[in-house]
Amino acid sequence: MTTDTELPRVAHVMAGAAAGGAELFFERLCMAQAAQRLPVLPVIRRNAERAARLRNGGAEPLQLPFGGRLDLRTGPRLRRALQAFAPRVTVAWMNRAAQFTPKGDWVLAGRLGGYYDLAYYRRCTHLIGNTRGLKTWMIEQGWDEKRVHYLPNFATDLAHTPAIWPAGLPEGAPFLLALGRLHTNKAFDVLIRSLRHVPRIPLVIAGEGPERAALEELARREGVHERVLMPGWAVDPGGLIRACAALVCPSRHEPLGNVVIEGFSAARPVVAAASQGPTELIEHGKNGLLAPVEDATALATALNEVLENPTLAHNLAQAGRATYDSTFAPAPVLRAWQDFLSTVEN
């Protein structure tokens, strides 16, 4: 049996935004590793809500400013904290964290969730990508394949989460669901245009961002505004996912697609545009459906297939759940992280 003294010490450094897929997975991973009794130090940009969630999950965080060029305090404080904690591995999550995180008596790994500028990671001796596509791309950029690693995200198991219907819809009513920041990359405009060819069913877009006004205007121009609900960020996205008739990921650019994995977890049929991440996750016709990027008509066709064929919807959902269990559940992902933390060397 493994003892605490044999468990690898890990520091995770995150200087990201208040909300986002990478930030939420960072929290889940820190708390899950703490629950495994790994010695974990989460270092975060000051954020009271994130700090409280981590603390409640058993991972006591260090909060630092992670400011701009004039921030002369974060670097020295981070170095002292890492020296005191003495991790075996320090993981710098995304560009800003990689800029601030120093070399030391630890393995320094940069964790990427997208096709970032690798110049930010020049101090790192290893890189981690959360998709196989990212790993391949980093090797193509000149990194030694022995120093590039694929460690997938895990999603919360939503199989037993109670279904929750959004305000404005009666309980039990079918609806389509899309989740994410209201940004052009997410292609919610394509999804709204597709709704003209998907009769009757409401669409819920749960998220917030700079494209809200443009999307609301588009829904009016397309004549579907009465069927489009945009309630802002969801307090309980898992409940919405469990309730929806189909989960939709129409993104133009999506390096991973956490929402696809969440749909698999909840055993809901998933329809996605064939951007980078969903193409890696979905085997078309087996555990989900793919439509060409930017093609509202093809997206509508795929949605209608799911909505009009209950057997297909059921089979897709069950196959998606099997994909989650084998690859994206906490147990297999935490085993992969444990192996990486225990064996990686400078």
mmCIF file of C-alpha atoms in Angstrom, residues 26-266:
data_model
loop_
_atom_site.group_PDB
_atom_site.id
_atom_site.type_symbol
_atom_site.label_atom_id
_atom_site.label_comp_id
_atom_site.label_asym_id
_atom_site.label_seq_id
_atom_site.Cartn_x
_atom_site.Cartn_y
_atom_site.Cartn_z
ATOM 1 C CA PHE A 26 -7.949 22.915 -12.619
ATOM 2 C CA GLU A 27 -10.231 23.130 -9.582
ATOM 3 C CA ARG A 28 -11.618 19.621 -10.066
ATOM 4 C CA LEU A 29 -8.167 18.120 -10.496
ATOM 5 C CA CYS A 30 -6.690 19.830 -7.429
ATOM 6 C CA MET A 31 -9.582 18.706 -5.257
ATOM 7 C CA ALA A 32 -9.573 15.157 -6.639
ATOM 8 C CA GLN A 33 -5.827 14.793 -6.054
ATOM 9 C CA ALA A 34 -6.217 16.175 -2.529
ATOM 10 C CA ALA A 35 -8.942 13.585 -1.931
ATOM 11 C CA GLN A 36 -6.412 10.934 -3.001
ATOM 12 C CA ARG A 37 -4.165 12.320 -0.214
ATOM 13 C CA LEU A 38 -1.589 13.690 -2.637
ATOM 14 C CA PRO A 39 0.179 16.730 -1.175
ATOM 15 C CA VAL A 40 -1.227 19.473 -3.454
ATOM 16 C CA LEU A 41 -0.513 23.208 -3.551
ATOM 17 C CA PRO A 42 -2.925 25.170 -5.768
ATOM 18 C CA VAL A 43 -1.554 28.641 -6.569
ATOM 19 C CA ILE A 44 -4.204 30.938 -8.021
ATOM 20 C CA ARG A 45 -4.806 34.483 -9.145
ATOM 21 C CA ARG A 46 -6.711 36.222 -6.372
ATOM 22 C CA ASN A 47 -10.301 35.006 -6.477
ATOM 23 C CA ALA A 48 -12.300 34.564 -3.275
ATOM 24 C CA GLU A 49 -14.872 32.229 -4.815
ATOM 25 C CA ARG A 50 -12.270 29.910 -6.349
ATOM 26 C CA ALA A 51 -10.264 29.913 -3.145
ATOM 27 C CA ALA A 52 -13.366 28.945 -1.164
ATOM 28 C CA ARG A 53 -14.208 26.084 -3.517
ATOM 29 C CA LEU A 54 -10.672 24.722 -3.361
ATOM 30 C CA ARG A 55 -10.539 25.075 0.423
ATOM 31 C CA ASN A 56 -13.885 23.307 0.810
ATOM 32 C CA GLY A 57 -12.528 20.550 -1.445
ATOM 33 C CA GLY A 58 -9.514 19.983 0.784
ATOM 34 C CA ALA A 59 -6.941 21.857 -1.328
ATOM 35 C CA GLU A 60 -5.742 24.972 0.538
ATOM 36 C CA PRO A 61 -4.753 27.570 -2.107
ATOM 37 C CA LEU A 62 -2.144 30.311 -2.193
ATOM 38 C CA GLN A 63 -3.495 33.497 -3.773
ATOM 39 C CA LEU A 64 -1.149 35.867 -5.653
ATOM 40 C CA PRO A 65 -1.760 38.932 -7.859
ATOM 41 C CA PHE A 66 -0.434 37.583 -11.206
ATOM 42 C CA GLY A 67 -0.573 41.106 -12.603
ATOM 43 C CA GLY A 68 1.056 42.744 -15.610
ATOM 44 C CA ARG A 69 4.607 43.808 -16.326
ATOM 45 C CA LEU A 70 4.754 46.060 -13.275
ATOM 46 C CA ASP A 71 3.908 43.168 -10.928
ATOM 47 C CA LEU A 72 7.220 42.688 -9.121
ATOM 48 C CA ARG A 73 5.791 40.762 -6.167
ATOM 49 C CA THR A 74 4.228 37.633 -7.625
ATOM 50 C CA GLY A 75 7.419 36.094 -8.995
ATOM 51 C CA PRO A 76 9.479 36.196 -5.770
ATOM 52 C CA ARG A 77 6.511 35.126 -3.631
ATOM 53 C CA LEU A 78 5.775 32.222 -5.950
ATOM 54 C CA ARG A 79 9.394 31.098 -5.894
ATOM 55 C CA ARG A 80 9.499 31.175 -2.076
ATOM 56 C CA ALA A 81 6.200 29.263 -1.829
ATOM 57 C CA LEU A 82 7.416 26.552 -4.198
ATOM 58 C CA GLN A 83 10.740 26.236 -2.408
ATOM 59 C CA ALA A 84 8.910 25.836 0.911
ATOM 60 C CA PHE A 85 6.426 23.302 -0.470
ATOM 61 C CA ALA A 86 9.131 21.355 -2.380
ATOM 62 C CA PRO A 87 6.967 19.743 -5.077
ATOM 63 C CA ARG A 88 8.221 16.911 -7.209
ATOM 64 C CA VAL A 89 6.328 18.479 -10.144
ATOM 65 C CA THR A 90 5.051 22.029 -10.712
ATOM 66 C CA VAL A 91 2.390 22.423 -13.404
ATOM 67 C CA ALA A 92 1.943 25.866 -14.977
ATOM 68 C CA TRP A 93 -1.541 26.159 -16.460
ATOM 69 C CA MET A 94 -1.619 28.337 -19.582
ATOM 70 C CA ASN A 95 0.417 31.341 -20.653
ATOM 71 C CA ARG A 96 0.375 33.752 -17.730
ATOM 72 C CA ALA A 97 1.170 31.079 -15.169
ATOM 73 C CA ALA A 98 4.018 29.817 -17.363
ATOM 74 C CA GLN A 99 5.440 33.348 -17.545
ATOM 75 C CA PHE A 100 5.568 33.668 -13.759
ATOM 76 C CA THR A 101 6.526 30.134 -12.693
ATOM 77 C CA PRO A 102 10.283 29.744 -12.068
ATOM 78 C CA LYS A 103 12.590 26.809 -12.580
ATOM 79 C CA GLY A 104 13.739 25.118 -9.397
ATOM 80 C CA ASP A 105 14.282 21.767 -7.719
ATOM 81 C CA TRP A 106 11.158 20.426 -9.377
ATOM 82 C CA VAL A 107 10.047 19.220 -12.788
ATOM 83 C CA LEU A 108 8.329 22.177 -14.484
ATOM 84 C CA ALA A 109 5.544 21.202 -16.880
ATOM 85 C CA GLY A 110 3.348 23.529 -18.901
ATOM 86 C CA ARG A 111 -0.235 22.444 -19.285
ATOM 87 C CA LEU A 112 -1.946 23.630 -22.483
ATOM 88 C CA GLY A 113 -5.621 23.476 -23.340
ATOM 89 C CA GLY A 114 -5.216 25.111 -26.754
ATOM 90 C CA TYR A 115 -2.811 25.992 -29.530
ATOM 91 C CA TYR A 116 -0.908 28.617 -27.549
ATOM 92 C CA ASP A 117 2.325 30.453 -28.293
ATOM 93 C CA LEU A 118 4.963 28.022 -27.048
ATOM 94 C CA ALA A 119 7.389 30.871 -26.368
ATOM 95 C CA TYR A 120 5.595 31.287 -23.023
ATOM 96 C CA TYR A 121 6.764 27.789 -22.025
ATOM 97 C CA ARG A 122 10.516 28.175 -22.604
ATOM 98 C CA ARG A 123 11.265 27.457 -18.904
ATOM 99 C CA CYS A 124 9.319 24.191 -18.985
ATOM 100 C CA THR A 125 11.013 20.862 -19.478
ATOM 101 C CA HIS A 126 7.746 19.070 -20.276
ATOM 102 C CA LEU A 127 4.442 20.002 -21.911
ATOM 103 C CA ILE A 128 1.011 18.498 -21.266
ATOM 104 C CA GLY A 129 -1.846 18.624 -23.762
ATOM 105 C CA ASN A 130 -5.391 17.600 -22.973
ATOM 106 C CA THR A 131 -5.965 16.198 -26.473
ATOM 107 C CA ARG A 132 -3.936 13.932 -28.714
ATOM 108 C CA GLY A 133 -4.171 16.604 -31.391
ATOM 109 C CA LEU A 134 -2.424 19.101 -29.139
ATOM 110 C CA LYS A 135 0.312 16.591 -28.365
ATOM 111 C CA THR A 136 0.898 15.989 -32.065
ATOM 112 C CA TRP A 137 0.965 19.738 -32.754
ATOM 113 C CA MET A 138 3.520 20.413 -29.992
ATOM 114 C CA ILE A 139 5.821 17.733 -31.390
ATOM 115 C CA GLU A 140 5.429 19.295 -34.846
ATOM 116 C CA GLN A 141 6.581 22.597 -33.317
ATOM 117 C CA GLY A 142 9.894 20.944 -32.456
ATOM 118 C CA TRP A 143 9.372 19.555 -28.945
ATOM 119 C CA ASP A 144 10.903 16.178 -28.149
ATOM 120 C CA GLU A 145 8.099 13.622 -28.160
ATOM 121 C CA LYS A 146 9.469 12.180 -24.916
ATOM 122 C CA ARG A 147 8.751 15.527 -23.247
ATOM 123 C CA VAL A 148 5.191 15.942 -24.523
ATOM 124 C CA HIS A 149 2.336 14.160 -22.768
ATOM 125 C CA TYR A 150 -1.375 13.569 -23.330
ATOM 126 C CA LEU A 151 -3.384 13.784 -20.104
ATOM 127 C CA PRO A 152 -7.128 14.106 -20.776
ATOM 128 C CA ASN A 153 -9.626 16.038 -18.700
ATOM 129 C CA PHE A 154 -12.188 14.234 -16.609
ATOM 130 C CA ALA A 155 -15.749 15.415 -16.163
ATOM 131 C CA THR A 156 -17.999 15.122 -13.150
ATOM 132 C CA ASP A 157 -20.126 11.984 -13.283
ATOM 133 C CA LEU A 158 -23.598 13.337 -14.018
ATOM 134 C CA ALA A 159 -25.368 9.991 -14.330
ATOM 135 C CA HIS A 160 -27.317 10.483 -11.108
ATOM 136 C CA THR A 161 -27.639 14.280 -11.159
ATOM 137 C CA PRO A 162 -31.303 15.325 -10.923
ATOM 138 C CA ALA A 163 -32.591 16.882 -14.129
ATOM 139 C CA ILE A 164 -33.401 20.602 -13.921
ATOM 140 C CA TRP A 165 -35.490 22.474 -16.469
ATOM 141 C CA PRO A 166 -34.666 26.132 -17.131
ATOM 142 C CA ALA A 167 -36.994 28.918 -16.092
ATOM 143 C CA GLY A 168 -39.569 29.494 -18.810
ATOM 144 C CA LEU A 169 -39.946 25.836 -19.781
ATOM 145 C CA PRO A 170 -42.312 23.352 -18.152
ATOM 146 C CA GLU A 171 -40.751 20.346 -16.470
ATOM 147 C CA GLY A 172 -40.472 17.463 -18.908
ATOM 148 C CA ALA A 173 -40.496 19.646 -22.025
ATOM 149 C CA PRO A 174 -37.802 18.730 -24.569
ATOM 150 C CA PHE A 175 -35.154 21.349 -25.349
ATOM 151 C CA LEU A 176 -31.773 21.671 -26.993
ATOM 152 C CA LEU A 177 -28.894 22.853 -24.824
ATOM 153 C CA ALA A 178 -25.651 24.662 -25.613
ATOM 154 C CA LEU A 179 -23.207 25.830 -22.948
ATOM 155 C CA GLY A 180 -20.326 28.281 -23.027
ATOM 156 C CA ARG A 181 -19.086 31.827 -23.278
ATOM 157 C CA LEU A 182 -21.027 33.951 -25.739
ATOM 158 C CA HIS A 183 -18.041 34.397 -28.036
ATOM 159 C CA THR A 184 -17.654 34.110 -31.807
ATOM 160 C CA ASN A 185 -15.500 30.966 -31.406
ATOM 161 C CA LYS A 186 -18.485 29.123 -29.932
ATOM 162 C CA ALA A 187 -20.551 29.676 -33.129
ATOM 163 C CA PHE A 188 -23.860 30.099 -31.340
ATOM 164 C CA ASP A 189 -24.847 32.212 -34.362
ATOM 165 C CA VAL A 190 -24.637 29.075 -36.526
ATOM 166 C CA LEU A 191 -26.771 27.203 -34.000
ATOM 167 C CA ILE A 192 -29.418 29.942 -33.978
ATOM 168 C CA ARG A 193 -29.548 29.953 -37.786
ATOM 169 C CA SER A 194 -29.947 26.166 -37.754
ATOM 170 C CA LEU A 195 -33.038 26.488 -35.584
ATOM 171 C CA ARG A 196 -35.095 27.661 -38.575
ATOM 172 C CA HIS A 197 -34.791 24.096 -39.889
ATOM 173 C CA VAL A 198 -35.469 22.402 -36.540
ATOM 174 C CA PRO A 199 -39.169 22.899 -35.870
ATOM 175 C CA ARG A 200 -40.814 23.686 -32.541
ATOM 176 C CA ILE A 201 -38.174 22.686 -30.009
ATOM 177 C CA PRO A 202 -36.735 25.437 -27.762
ATOM 178 C CA LEU A 203 -33.007 26.151 -27.555
ATOM 179 C CA VAL A 204 -31.290 27.095 -24.290
ATOM 180 C CA ILE A 205 -27.876 28.779 -24.577
ATOM 181 C CA ALA A 206 -26.460 28.920 -21.052
ATOM 182 C CA GLY A 207 -23.558 31.334 -20.830
ATOM 183 C CA GLU A 208 -22.579 34.975 -20.918
ATOM 184 C CA GLY A 209 -20.240 37.097 -22.992
ATOM 185 C CA PRO A 210 -19.737 39.877 -25.522
ATOM 186 C CA GLU A 211 -21.911 38.355 -28.258
ATOM 187 C CA ARG A 212 -25.177 38.435 -26.278
ATOM 188 C CA ALA A 213 -26.717 41.445 -28.048
ATOM 189 C CA ALA A 214 -25.691 40.204 -31.497
ATOM 190 C CA LEU A 215 -27.122 36.736 -30.822
ATOM 191 C CA GLU A 216 -30.394 38.160 -29.518
ATOM 192 C CA GLU A 217 -30.698 40.320 -32.627
ATOM 193 C CA LEU A 218 -29.904 37.351 -34.871
ATOM 194 C CA ALA A 219 -32.630 35.274 -33.205
ATOM 195 C CA ARG A 220 -35.116 38.084 -33.927
ATOM 196 C CA ARG A 221 -34.042 38.347 -37.581
ATOM 197 C CA GLU A 222 -34.283 34.587 -38.010
ATOM 198 C CA GLY A 223 -37.775 34.544 -36.508
ATOM 199 C CA VAL A 224 -36.838 32.100 -33.747
ATOM 200 C CA HIS A 225 -36.429 34.513 -30.808
ATOM 201 C CA GLU A 226 -39.454 33.075 -29.000
ATOM 202 C CA ARG A 227 -37.708 29.686 -28.892
ATOM 203 C CA VAL A 228 -34.247 30.911 -27.819
ATOM 204 C CA LEU A 229 -33.619 31.234 -24.078
ATOM 205 C CA MET A 230 -30.373 32.821 -22.898
ATOM 206 C CA PRO A 231 -30.457 32.684 -19.083
ATOM 207 C CA GLY A 232 -26.769 33.535 -18.465
ATOM 208 C CA TRP A 233 -24.314 31.232 -16.716
ATOM 209 C CA ALA A 234 -26.024 28.139 -15.332
ATOM 210 C CA VAL A 235 -25.880 27.608 -11.574
ATOM 211 C CA ASP A 236 -26.306 23.875 -12.127
ATOM 212 C CA PRO A 237 -25.220 23.010 -15.700
ATOM 213 C CA GLY A 238 -25.238 19.303 -14.825
ATOM 214 C CA GLY A 239 -28.958 19.406 -14.107
ATOM 215 C CA LEU A 240 -29.627 21.151 -17.421
ATOM 216 C CA ILE A 241 -27.524 18.622 -19.308
ATOM 217 C CA ARG A 242 -29.428 15.750 -17.719
ATOM 218 C CA ALA A 243 -32.733 17.360 -18.731
ATOM 219 C CA CYS A 244 -31.983 18.261 -22.360
ATOM 220 C CA ALA A 245 -33.093 16.286 -25.390
ATOM 221 C CA ALA A 246 -29.685 16.829 -27.005
ATOM 222 C CA LEU A 247 -26.497 18.696 -26.149
ATOM 223 C CA VAL A 248 -25.058 20.826 -28.944
ATOM 224 C CA CYS A 249 -21.455 22.027 -29.404
ATOM 225 C CA PRO A 250 -21.426 24.148 -32.593
ATOM 226 C CA SER A 251 -17.961 25.700 -32.054
ATOM 227 C CA ARG A 252 -15.811 27.058 -34.860
ATOM 228 C CA HIS A 253 -12.719 26.539 -32.701
ATOM 229 C CA GLU A 254 -12.745 24.035 -29.842
ATOM 230 C CA PRO A 255 -9.407 22.471 -28.850
ATOM 231 C CA LEU A 256 -11.124 19.988 -26.523
ATOM 232 C CA GLY A 257 -14.826 20.408 -25.865
ATOM 233 C CA ASN A 258 -15.395 19.754 -22.169
ATOM 234 C CA VAL A 259 -19.101 20.102 -22.854
ATOM 235 C CA VAL A 260 -18.977 17.022 -25.096
ATOM 236 C CA ILE A 261 -17.451 14.974 -22.281
ATOM 237 C CA GLU A 262 -20.135 16.289 -19.915
ATOM 238 C CA GLY A 263 -22.793 15.179 -22.390
ATOM 239 C CA PHE A 264 -21.204 11.721 -22.488
ATOM 240 C CA SER A 265 -21.187 11.646 -18.676
ATOM 241 C CA ALA A 266 -24.872 12.556 -18.484
#
